[in-house]
């Protein structure tokens, strides 16, 4: 795949740094909202964008479950942890992954939060069947080893997409794999200086379809192209905030 367009956009943004403090704050607030809303909505959370905004402000939305509120608050905390990982610029580890997952399921399923599954699972609607639970620890060790070896060989957008895809293929946790995978994807993008890529809920069908295709046939390109397209769109809020066409 050709990533020239993404490289050009990143160079353009890098040339504008440091960005004004007010713009950075506004962009960050919008990112936390959009990322939290879309990632949760993909998994079936019924809070609307505006209801998610209200929940992030600590206000309870009538008629919505406690779990849905925790999913919002937890996801924001997980984003903050992603930012800490990026800021520290340390190699991704299983501890990071388990810590992210623990934040995602905090007050929702504390028994399984941050712990690899001890049962076999199926992915609803998918052809791919995740590995037997007894292989999860070995698969995750292999995943981290591959990730660290590939970090310098792949374009950051390709690496981010592949990491997302391969993590979900293992499905190491009972629940919360999707949210965790989208957070992990952005660890790599943000480390490389790209904006976080938020997969919109209205592209959920092709997102799931391309993931399953990669898992069952080893054909990664459609999924990588999808992530590259979304990564390109993630620059738009910056141009808008800075008044650039």
Coordinates of N, CA and C in Angstrom, one line a residue:
X1 N 0.8 -1.2 0.0 CA 0.0 0.0 0.0 C 0.9 1.2 0.0
X2 N 0.3 2.3 -0.6 CA 1.0 3.6 -0.6 C 0.5 4.5 0.5
X3 N 1.4 5.0 1.3 CA 1.0 5.8 2.4 C 1.5 7.3 2.2
X4 N 1.8 7.6 1.0 CA 2.3 9.0 0.7 C 1.4 10.1 1.1
X5 N 0.1 9.9 0.9 CA -0.8 11.0 1.2 C -0.8 11.2 2.8
X6 N -0.8 10.1 3.5 CA -0.8 10.2 5.0 C 0.5 10.9 5.4
X7 N 1.6 10.5 4.8 CA 2.9 11.1 5.2 C 2.9 12.6 4.9
X8 N 2.2 13.0 3.8 CA 2.1 14.5 3.5 C 1.3 15.2 4.5
X9 N 0.2 14.6 4.9 CA -0.7 15.2 5.9 C 0.0 15.4 7.3
X10 N 0.7 14.3 7.6 CA 1.5 14.4 8.9 C 2.6 15.5 8.8
X11 N 3.3 15.6 7.7 CA 4.3 16.6 7.6 C 3.7 18.0 7.7
X12 N 2.5 18.1 7.1 CA 1.8 19.4 7.1 C 1.4 19.8 8.5
X13 N 0.9 18.8 9.3 CA 0.5 19.1 10.7 C 1.8 19.4 11.5
X14 N 2.8 18.6 11.3 CA 4.1 18.8 12.1 C 4.6 20.2 11.9
X15 N 4.4 20.7 10.6 CA 5.0 22.0 10.3 C 4.2 23.1 11.0
X16 N 3.0 22.8 11.6 CA 2.2 23.8 12.3 C 2.4 23.8 13.8
X17 N 3.1 22.8 14.3 CA 3.4 22.6 15.7 C 4.4 23.7 16.2
X18 N 4.3 24.1 17.4 CA 3.3 23.8 18.4 C 2.0 24.5 18.1
X19 N 0.9 23.7 18.4 CA -0.4 24.3 18.1 C -0.9 25.2 19.3
X20 N -1.7 26.1 19.0 CA -2.2 27.0 20.1 C -2.9 26.2 21.2
X21 N -2.7 26.6 22.5 CA -3.2 25.8 23.6 C -4.7 25.7 23.6
X22 N -5.4 26.7 23.2 CA -6.9 26.7 23.1 C -7.3 25.6 22.1
X23 N -6.6 25.6 21.0 CA -7.0 24.6 19.9 C -6.7 23.2 20.4
X24 N -5.6 23.0 21.1 CA -5.3 21.6 21.6 C -6.4 21.2 22.6
X25 N -6.8 22.1 23.5 CA -7.8 21.7 24.5 C -9.1 21.4 23.8
X26 N -9.5 22.2 22.8 CA -10.8 21.9 22.1 C -10.7 20.6 21.3
X27 N -9.6 20.4 20.6 CA -9.5 19.2 19.9 C -9.5 17.9 20.8
X28 N -8.8 18.0 21.9 CA -8.8 16.9 22.8 C -10.2 16.6 23.4
X29 N -10.9 17.6 23.8 CA -12.3 17.4 24.3 C -13.2 16.7 23.3
X30 N -13.0 17.2 22.0 CA -13.8 16.6 21.0 C -13.4 15.2 20.7
X31 N -12.1 14.9 20.7 CA -11.6 13.6 20.5 C -12.1 12.6 21.5
X32 N -12.0 13.0 22.8 CA -12.5 12.1 23.9 C -14.0 11.7 23.7
X33 N -14.8 12.7 23.3 CA -16.2 12.5 23.1 C -16.4 11.6 21.9
X34 N -15.9 11.9 20.8 CA -16.1 11.1 19.6 C -15.6 9.7 19.7
X35 N -14.4 9.6 20.2 CA -13.8 8.2 20.4 C -14.6 7.4 21.3
X36 N -15.0 8.0 22.5 CA -15.8 7.2 23.5 C -17.2 6.9 22.9
X37 N -17.9 7.8 22.3 CA -19.2 7.5 21.7 C -19.1 6.4 20.7
X38 N -18.3 6.6 19.7 CA -18.2 5.6 18.6 C -17.8 4.3 19.0
X39 N -16.7 4.2 19.8 CA -16.2 2.9 20.2 C -17.3 2.1 21.1
X40 N -18.0 2.8 21.9 CA -19.0 2.2 22.7 C -20.2 1.8 21.9
X41 N -20.6 2.7 20.9 CA -21.7 2.5 20.1 C -21.5 1.2 19.2
X42 N -20.3 1.0 18.7 CA -20.0 -0.1 17.9 C -20.3 -1.4 18.7
X43 N -20.1 -1.3 20.1 CA -20.3 -2.5 20.9 C -21.8 -2.6 21.4
X44 N -22.6 -1.7 21.0 CA -24.0 -1.8 21.4 C -24.5 -0.8 22.5
X45 N -23.6 0.1 23.0 CA -24.0 1.1 23.9 C -25.1 2.0 23.3
X46 N -26.2 2.3 23.9 CA -27.3 3.0 23.3 C -27.3 4.5 23.6
X47 N -26.3 5.0 24.3 CA -26.2 6.4 24.6 C -25.9 7.2 23.3
X48 N -26.6 8.2 23.0 CA -26.3 9.0 21.8 C -25.1 9.9 22.0
X49 N -24.7 10.6 21.0 CA -23.5 11.4 21.1 C -23.7 12.5 22.2
X50 N -24.8 13.1 22.2 CA -25.1 14.2 23.2 C -25.3 13.5 24.6
X51 N -25.9 12.4 24.7 CA -26.0 11.7 26.0 C -24.6 11.3 26.5
X52 N -23.7 10.9 25.6 CA -22.4 10.5 26.0 C -21.7 11.7 26.6
X53 N -21.9 12.9 25.9 CA -21.3 14.1 26.4 C -21.8 14.5 27.8
X54 N -23.1 14.3 28.0 CA -23.6 14.6 29.4 C -23.1 13.6 30.4
X55 N -23.0 12.3 30.0 CA -22.4 11.3 30.9 C -21.0 11.6 31.3
X56 N -20.2 12.1 30.3 CA -18.8 12.5 30.6 C -18.7 13.6 31.6
X57 N -19.8 14.4 31.6 CA -19.8 15.5 32.6 C -20.3 15.1 33.9
X58 N -20.6 13.8 34.1 CA -21.0 13.3 35.4 C -22.5 13.3 35.7
X59 N -23.3 13.5 34.6 CA -24.7 13.6 34.8 C -25.3 12.3 34.3
X60 N -26.3 11.7 35.1 CA -26.9 10.5 34.8 C -28.0 10.7 33.7
X61 N -28.1 9.9 32.7 CA -29.1 10.0 31.7 C -30.2 9.1 32.0
X62 N -31.4 9.6 32.1 CA -32.6 8.8 32.5 C -32.9 7.7 31.5
X63 N -33.2 6.5 32.0 CA -33.6 5.4 31.1 C -32.4 4.6 30.6
X64 N -31.2 5.0 31.0 CA -30.0 4.3 30.5 C -29.5 3.5 31.7
X65 N -28.8 2.4 31.4 CA -28.3 1.5 32.4 C -27.0 2.0 33.1
X66 N -26.8 1.5 34.3 CA -25.6 1.9 35.0 C -24.3 1.5 34.2
X67 N -24.4 0.3 33.6 CA -23.3 -0.2 32.8 C -23.0 0.7 31.6
X68 N -24.0 1.3 31.0 CA -23.7 2.2 29.9 C -23.0 3.4 30.3
X69 N -23.4 3.9 31.5 CA -22.7 5.1 32.1 C -21.2 4.7 32.4
X70 N -21.0 3.5 33.0 CA -19.6 3.1 33.4 C -18.8 3.0 32.1
X71 N -19.4 2.5 31.0 CA -18.7 2.3 29.8 C -18.1 3.6 29.3
X72 N -18.9 4.7 29.5 CA -18.5 6.0 29.0 C -17.3 6.5 29.9
X73 N -17.5 6.5 31.2 CA -16.5 7.0 32.2 C -15.2 6.2 32.0
X74 N -15.3 4.9 32.0 CA -14.2 4.0 31.9 C -13.4 4.2 30.6
X75 N -14.1 4.4 29.5 CA -13.4 4.6 28.2 C -12.6 5.9 28.2
X76 N -13.1 7.0 28.9 CA -12.4 8.2 29.0 C -11.1 7.9 29.8
X77 N -11.2 7.2 30.9 CA -10.0 6.9 31.7 C -9.0 6.1 30.9
X78 N -9.5 5.2 30.0 CA -8.6 4.4 29.2 C -7.9 5.2 28.2
X79 N -8.6 6.2 27.6 CA -7.9 7.2 26.7 C -6.8 7.9 27.4
X80 N -7.0 8.4 28.6 CA -6.0 9.1 29.4 C -4.8 8.1 29.6
X81 N -5.0 6.8 29.8 CA -3.9 5.9 30.0 C -3.2 5.7 28.7
X82 N -3.9 5.7 27.6 CA -3.2 5.6 26.3 C -2.3 6.8 26.1
X83 N -2.7 8.0 26.5 CA -1.9 9.2 26.4 C -0.7 9.1 27.3
X84 N -0.8 8.4 28.4 CA 0.4 8.2 29.3 C 1.4 7.3 28.7
X85 N 0.9 6.2 28.0 CA 1.8 5.3 27.3 C 2.5 6.0 26.2
X86 N 1.8 6.8 25.5 CA 2.4 7.5 24.3 C 3.4 8.5 24.8
X87 N 3.1 9.2 25.9 CA 4.0 10.2 26.4 C 5.3 9.6 27.0
X88 N 5.1 8.4 27.6 CA 6.3 7.8 28.1 C 7.2 7.1 27.0
X89 N 6.5 6.9 25.9 CA 7.2 6.3 24.7 C 7.9 5.0 25.1
X90 N 7.2 4.1 25.9 CA 7.8 2.8 26.2 C 7.2 1.8 25.3
X91 N 7.9 0.7 25.1 CA 7.4 -0.4 24.2 C 6.1 -1.0 24.8
X92 N 5.2 -1.3 23.9 CA 3.9 -1.9 24.4 C 4.2 -3.2 25.0
X93 N 3.5 -3.5 26.1 CA 3.7 -4.7 26.8 C 2.3 -5.3 27.2
X94 N 2.4 -6.6 27.6 CA 1.1 -7.2 28.1 C 0.6 -6.5 29.3
X95 N 1.4 -5.9 30.1 CA 1.0 -5.2 31.3 C 0.1 -4.0 30.8
X96 N 0.6 -3.3 29.8 CA -0.2 -2.2 29.3 C -1.6 -2.6 28.8
X97 N -1.6 -3.8 28.1 CA -2.9 -4.3 27.5 C -3.8 -4.7 28.6
X98 N -3.3 -5.4 29.6 CA -4.2 -5.8 30.7 C -4.6 -4.6 31.6
X99 N -3.8 -3.6 31.7 CA -4.2 -2.4 32.4 C -5.3 -1.6 31.7
X100 N -5.2 -1.5 30.4 CA -6.2 -0.9 29.6 C -7.5 -1.6 29.7
X101 N -7.4 -2.9 29.6 CA -8.7 -3.8 29.8 C -9.3 -3.6 31.1
X102 N -8.4 -3.5 32.2 CA -9.0 -3.4 33.5 C -9.7 -2.1 33.6
X103 N -9.3 -1.0 33.0 CA -10.0 0.2 33.0 C -11.3 0.1 32.3
X104 N -11.3 -0.6 31.2 CA -12.5 -0.7 30.4 C -13.7 -1.4 31.1
X105 N -13.3 -2.4 31.9 CA -14.3 -3.2 32.6 C -14.5 -2.9 34.1
X106 N -13.8 -1.8 34.5 CA -13.9 -1.4 35.9 C -15.4 -1.1 36.3
X107 N -15.8 -1.7 37.4 CA -17.2 -1.6 38.0 C -18.2 -2.2 37.1
X108 N -17.8 -2.9 36.0 CA -18.7 -3.6 35.1 C -18.5 -5.1 35.3
X109 N -17.3 -5.6 35.3 CA -16.9 -7.0 35.5 C -15.6 -7.1 36.1
X110 N -15.5 -6.8 37.4 CA -14.2 -6.7 38.1 C -13.5 -8.1 38.2
X111 N -14.3 -9.1 38.1 CA -13.8 -10.5 38.2 C -12.8 -10.8 37.0
X112 N -13.3 -10.3 35.8 CA -12.5 -10.6 34.6 C -11.7 -9.4 34.1
X113 N -11.8 -8.3 34.7 CA -11.1 -7.1 34.3 C -9.6 -7.3 34.4
X114 N -8.9 -7.1 33.2 CA -7.4 -7.3 33.2 C -6.9 -8.7 33.3
X115 N -7.8 -9.7 33.1 CA -7.4 -11.1 33.1 C -7.7 -11.8 31.8
X116 N -6.8 -12.6 31.3 CA -7.0 -13.4 30.1 C -8.1 -14.4 30.4
X117 N -8.9 -14.7 29.4 CA -10.1 -15.6 29.6 C -9.6 -17.0 30.0
X118 N -10.5 -17.7 30.7 CA -10.3 -19.0 31.1 C -11.4 -19.9 30.5
X119 N -12.1 -19.4 29.5 CA -13.1 -20.2 28.8 C -12.9 -20.0 27.3
X120 N -13.5 -20.8 26.5 CA -13.5 -20.6 25.1 C -14.7 -19.7 24.7
X121 N -14.5 -18.9 23.6 CA -15.5 -17.9 23.2 C -15.7 -18.0 21.7
X122 N -16.9 -17.4 21.3 CA -17.2 -17.2 19.9 C -17.4 -15.7 19.7
X123 N -17.1 -15.3 18.5 CA -17.4 -13.9 18.1 C -18.7 -13.9 17.4
X124 N -19.7 -13.2 18.0 CA -21.0 -13.2 17.4 C -21.0 -12.7 15.9
X125 N -21.5 -13.5 15.0 CA -21.7 -13.1 13.6 C -20.4 -13.3 12.8
X126 N -19.3 -13.8 13.4 CA -18.1 -13.9 12.6 C -17.8 -15.4 12.3
X127 N -17.1 -15.6 11.2 CA -16.7 -17.0 10.9 C -15.5 -17.5 11.7
X128 N -14.7 -16.5 12.0 CA -13.4 -16.8 12.8 C -13.8 -17.3 14.2
X129 N -13.1 -18.4 14.6 CA -13.2 -18.9 16.0 C -11.9 -18.6 16.7
X130 N -11.9 -17.8 17.8 CA -10.7 -17.5 18.5 C -10.0 -18.8 19.1
X131 N -8.7 -18.7 19.3 CA -8.0 -19.9 19.8 C -8.5 -20.4 21.2
X132 N -8.3 -21.7 21.5 CA -8.7 -22.2 22.8 C -8.0 -21.4 23.9
X133 N -8.7 -21.3 25.0 CA -8.2 -20.4 26.1 C -6.9 -20.9 26.6
X134 N -6.5 -22.1 26.5 CA -5.2 -22.6 27.0 C -4.1 -22.1 26.2
X135 N -4.4 -21.6 25.0 CA -3.3 -21.0 24.1 C -3.2 -19.5 24.2
X136 N -4.1 -18.8 24.9 CA -4.1 -17.4 24.9 C -2.8 -16.7 25.4
X137 N -2.3 -17.2 26.5 CA -1.0 -16.6 27.1 C 0.1 -16.7 26.1
X138 N 0.2 -17.9 25.4 CA 1.3 -18.1 24.4 C 1.0 -17.2 23.2
X139 N -0.2 -17.1 22.8 CA -0.6 -16.3 21.6 C -0.3 -14.8 21.9
X140 N -0.6 -14.3 23.1 CA -0.3 -12.9 23.5 C 1.2 -12.6 23.6
X141 N 1.9 -13.6 24.1 CA 3.4 -13.4 24.1 C 3.9 -13.3 22.7
X142 N 3.4 -14.1 21.8 CA 3.8 -14.1 20.4 C 3.4 -12.8 19.8
X143 N 2.2 -12.3 20.1 CA 1.7 -11.0 19.6 C 2.6 -9.9 20.0
X144 N 3.0 -9.8 21.2 CA 3.9 -8.7 21.7 C 5.2 -8.8 21.0
X145 N 5.8 -10.0 20.9 CA 7.1 -10.2 20.2 C 7.0 -9.7 18.8
X146 N 5.9 -10.1 18.1 CA 5.7 -9.7 16.7 C 5.7 -8.2 16.6
X147 N 4.9 -7.6 17.5 CA 4.7 -6.1 17.5 C 6.0 -5.4 17.7
X148 N 6.8 -5.8 18.7 CA 8.0 -5.1 18.9 C 9.0 -5.3 17.8
X149 N 9.0 -6.4 17.1 CA 9.9 -6.6 16.0 C 9.5 -5.9 14.8
X150 N 8.1 -5.7 14.6 CA 7.6 -5.1 13.4 C 7.5 -3.5 13.5
X151 N 7.7 -3.0 14.7 CA 7.5 -1.6 14.9 C 8.4 -0.7 14.0
X152 N 9.6 -1.1 13.7 CA 10.5 -0.3 12.9 C 10.4 -0.7 11.4
X153 N 9.7 -1.7 11.1 CA 9.7 -2.2 9.7 C 8.4 -1.8 8.9
X154 N 7.3 -1.4 9.6 CA 6.1 -1.1 8.9 C 5.8 0.4 9.1
X155 N 5.0 0.9 8.1 CA 4.4 2.2 8.3 C 3.5 2.2 9.5
X156 N 3.5 3.3 10.3 CA 2.7 3.3 11.5 C 1.3 2.9 11.3
X157 N 0.7 3.4 10.2 CA -0.8 3.1 10.0 C -1.0 1.6 9.7
X158 N -0.1 1.0 9.0 CA -0.2 -0.4 8.7 C 0.0 -1.2 10.0
X159 N 1.0 -0.8 10.8 CA 1.3 -1.5 12.0 C 0.1 -1.4 13.0
X160 N -0.5 -0.2 13.1 CA -1.6 0.0 13.9 C -2.8 -0.9 13.5
X161 N -3.1 -1.0 12.2 CA -4.2 -1.8 11.7 C -3.9 -3.3 11.9
X162 N -2.7 -3.7 11.7 CA -2.3 -5.1 11.9 C -2.4 -5.5 13.4
X163 N -1.9 -4.6 14.2 CA -2.0 -4.9 15.7 C -3.4 -5.0 16.1
X164 N -4.3 -4.1 15.7 CA -5.7 -4.2 16.0 C -6.3 -5.5 15.6
X165 N -6.0 -5.9 14.3 CA -6.6 -7.1 13.7 C -6.1 -8.3 14.4
X166 N -4.8 -8.4 14.7 CA -4.2 -9.7 15.3 C -4.6 -9.8 16.7
X167 N -4.8 -8.7 17.4 CA -5.2 -8.7 18.8 C -6.7 -9.3 18.9
X168 N -7.5 -8.8 18.0 CA -8.9 -9.3 18.0 C -9.0 -10.7 17.6
X169 N -8.1 -11.2 16.8 CA -8.1 -12.6 16.3 C -7.9 -13.5 17.5
X170 N -7.0 -13.1 18.4 CA -6.7 -13.9 19.7 C -7.9 -13.8 20.6
X171 N -8.5 -12.6 20.7 CA -9.7 -12.4 21.6 C -9.3 -12.8 23.0
X172 N -8.3 -12.2 23.6 CA -7.8 -12.7 24.9 C -8.7 -12.6 26.1
X173 N -9.6 -11.7 26.0 CA -10.5 -11.4 27.2 C -11.9 -11.9 26.9
X174 N -12.7 -12.1 28.0 CA -14.1 -12.6 27.8 C -14.9 -11.5 27.2
X175 N -14.6 -10.2 27.6 CA -15.4 -9.1 27.1 C -14.5 -7.9 27.0
X176 N -14.8 -6.9 26.1 CA -14.1 -5.7 26.1 C -12.9 -5.8 25.1
X177 N -12.9 -6.8 24.2 CA -11.8 -6.9 23.3 C -11.8 -5.8 22.2
X178 N -13.0 -5.5 21.7 CA -13.1 -4.5 20.7 C -12.6 -3.1 21.1
X179 N -13.1 -2.7 22.3 CA -12.7 -1.4 22.8 C -11.2 -1.4 23.0
X180 N -10.7 -2.4 23.6 CA -9.2 -2.5 23.9 C -8.4 -2.5 22.6
X181 N -8.9 -3.2 21.6 CA -8.2 -3.2 20.3 C -8.1 -1.8 19.6
X182 N -9.2 -1.1 19.8 CA -9.2 0.3 19.1 C -8.3 1.2 19.9
X183 N -8.2 1.0 21.2 CA -7.3 1.8 22.0 C -5.8 1.5 21.6
X184 N -5.5 0.2 21.5 CA -4.2 -0.3 21.2 C -3.8 0.3 19.8
X185 N -4.7 0.2 18.9 CA -4.4 0.8 17.5 C -3.9 2.2 17.6
X186 N -4.6 3.0 18.4 CA -4.2 4.4 18.5 C -2.9 4.7 19.3
X187 N -2.5 3.7 20.2 CA -1.2 3.9 20.8 C -0.1 4.0 19.8
X188 N -0.2 3.2 18.8 CA 0.9 3.2 17.7 C 0.7 4.5 16.9
X189 N -0.5 4.8 16.5 CA -0.7 6.0 15.6 C -0.2 7.3 16.4
X190 N -0.6 7.4 17.6 CA -0.2 8.6 18.4 C 1.3 8.6 18.7
X191 N 1.9 7.5 19.0 CA 3.3 7.5 19.2 C 4.1 8.0 18.0
X192 N 3.5 7.7 16.8 CA 4.2 8.1 15.6 C 3.8 9.6 15.2
X193 N 3.0 10.2 16.0 CA 2.7 11.6 15.7 C 1.4 11.8 14.9
X194 N 0.6 10.8 14.7 CA -0.6 10.9 14.0 C -1.8 11.2 14.9
X195 N -2.8 11.8 14.5 CA -4.0 12.0 15.3 C -4.6 10.6 15.6
X196 N -5.3 10.4 16.6 CA -6.1 9.2 16.9 C -7.1 9.0 15.8
X197 N -7.2 7.7 15.4 CA -8.2 7.4 14.3 C -9.4 6.8 15.0
X198 N -10.6 7.4 14.8 CA -11.8 7.0 15.4 C -12.7 6.3 14.4
X199 N -12.9 5.0 14.6 CA -13.8 4.2 13.6 C -15.2 4.6 13.9
X200 N -15.9 5.2 12.9 CA -17.3 5.7 13.2 C -18.2 4.5 13.2
X201 N -19.2 4.6 14.0 CA -20.2 3.5 14.2 C -21.0 3.2 12.9
X202 N -21.1 4.2 12.0 CA -21.8 4.0 10.8 C -21.0 3.2 9.8
X203 N -19.8 2.8 10.1 CA -19.0 2.0 9.3 C -18.8 0.6 9.9
X204 N -19.6 0.3 10.9 CA -19.4 -0.9 11.7 C -19.5 -2.2 10.9
X205 N -20.4 -2.2 9.9 CA -20.6 -3.4 9.1 C -19.3 -3.8 8.3
X206 N -18.8 -2.8 7.6 CA -17.6 -3.1 6.8 C -16.4 -3.3 7.7
X207 N -16.4 -2.6 8.8 CA -15.3 -2.8 9.8 C -15.3 -4.3 10.3
X208 N -16.4 -4.8 10.7 CA -16.5 -6.2 11.1 C -16.2 -7.2 10.0
X209 N -16.7 -6.8 8.8 CA -16.5 -7.7 7.7 C -15.1 -7.8 7.3
X210 N -14.4 -6.7 7.2 CA -12.9 -6.7 6.9 C -12.1 -7.4 7.9
X211 N -12.5 -7.2 9.2 CA -11.8 -7.9 10.3 C -11.9 -9.4 10.1
X212 N -13.1 -9.9 9.9 CA -13.3 -11.3 9.7 C -12.6 -11.9 8.5
X213 N -12.6 -11.1 7.4 CA -11.9 -11.5 6.2 C -10.4 -11.7 6.5
X214 N -9.8 -10.8 7.2 CA -8.4 -10.9 7.6 C -8.2 -12.1 8.5
X215 N -9.1 -12.4 9.4 CA -8.9 -13.5 10.3 C -9.1 -14.9 9.6
X216 N -9.9 -15.0 8.6 CA -10.2 -16.3 8.0 C -9.4 -16.5 6.8
X217 N -9.0 -15.5 6.1 CA -8.2 -15.7 4.8 C -6.8 -15.1 4.9
X218 N -6.5 -14.3 5.9 CA -5.2 -13.7 5.9 C -5.1 -12.5 5.0
X219 N -6.2 -12.1 4.5 CA -6.2 -10.9 3.6 C -6.4 -9.6 4.4
X220 N -5.3 -9.0 4.7 CA -5.3 -7.8 5.6 C -5.6 -6.5 4.8
X221 N -5.4 -6.4 3.5 CA -5.4 -5.2 2.8 C -6.7 -4.4 2.9
X222 N -7.9 -5.0 2.8 CA -9.1 -4.2 2.9 C -9.2 -3.5 4.3
X223 N -8.8 -4.2 5.4 CA -8.9 -3.6 6.7 C -7.9 -2.5 6.8
X224 N -6.7 -2.7 6.3 CA -5.6 -1.7 6.4 C -6.1 -0.5 5.6
X225 N -6.7 -0.7 4.4 CA -7.2 0.5 3.6 C -8.3 1.2 4.4
X226 N -9.1 0.5 5.1 CA -10.2 1.2 5.9 C -9.5 2.1 7.0
X227 N -8.6 1.5 7.7 CA -7.9 2.3 8.8 C -7.2 3.5 8.2
X228 N -6.5 3.3 7.0 CA -5.8 4.4 6.4 C -6.7 5.5 6.0
X229 N -7.9 5.1 5.5 CA -8.9 6.1 5.1 C -9.4 6.9 6.4
X230 N -9.6 6.2 7.4 CA -10.1 6.8 8.7 C -9.0 7.7 9.3
X231 N -7.7 7.2 9.2 CA -6.6 8.0 9.7 C -6.4 9.3 8.9
X232 N -6.7 9.2 7.6 CA -6.6 10.4 6.7 C -7.7 11.4 7.2
X233 N -8.9 10.9 7.4 CA -10.0 11.8 7.9 C -9.7 12.4 9.3
X234 N -8.9 11.8 10.1 CA -8.6 12.3 11.4 C -7.9 13.6 11.4
X235 N -7.3 14.0 10.3 CA -6.6 15.3 10.2 C -7.6 16.4 10.1
X236 N -8.8 16.1 9.6 CA -9.8 17.2 9.3 C -10.1 18.1 10.5
X237 N -10.3 17.6 11.7 CA -10.6 18.5 12.8 C -9.4 19.5 13.1
X238 N -8.2 19.1 12.8 CA -7.0 20.0 13.0 C -7.1 21.1 12.0
X239 N -7.4 20.8 10.7 CA -7.5 21.9 9.7 C -8.6 22.9 10.1
X240 N -9.7 22.3 10.5 CA -10.9 23.2 10.9 C -10.5 24.1 12.1
X241 N -9.9 23.5 13.1 CA -9.5 24.3 14.3 C -8.5 25.3 14.0
X242 N -7.6 25.1 13.0 CA -6.6 26.1 12.7 C -7.0 27.0 11.5
X243 N -8.2 26.8 11.0 CA -8.7 27.6 9.9 C -7.9 27.4 8.6
X244 N -7.5 26.1 8.3 CA -6.8 25.8 7.1 C -7.6 25.0 6.2
X245 N -7.6 25.4 4.9 CA -8.4 24.6 3.9 C -7.7 23.3 3.5

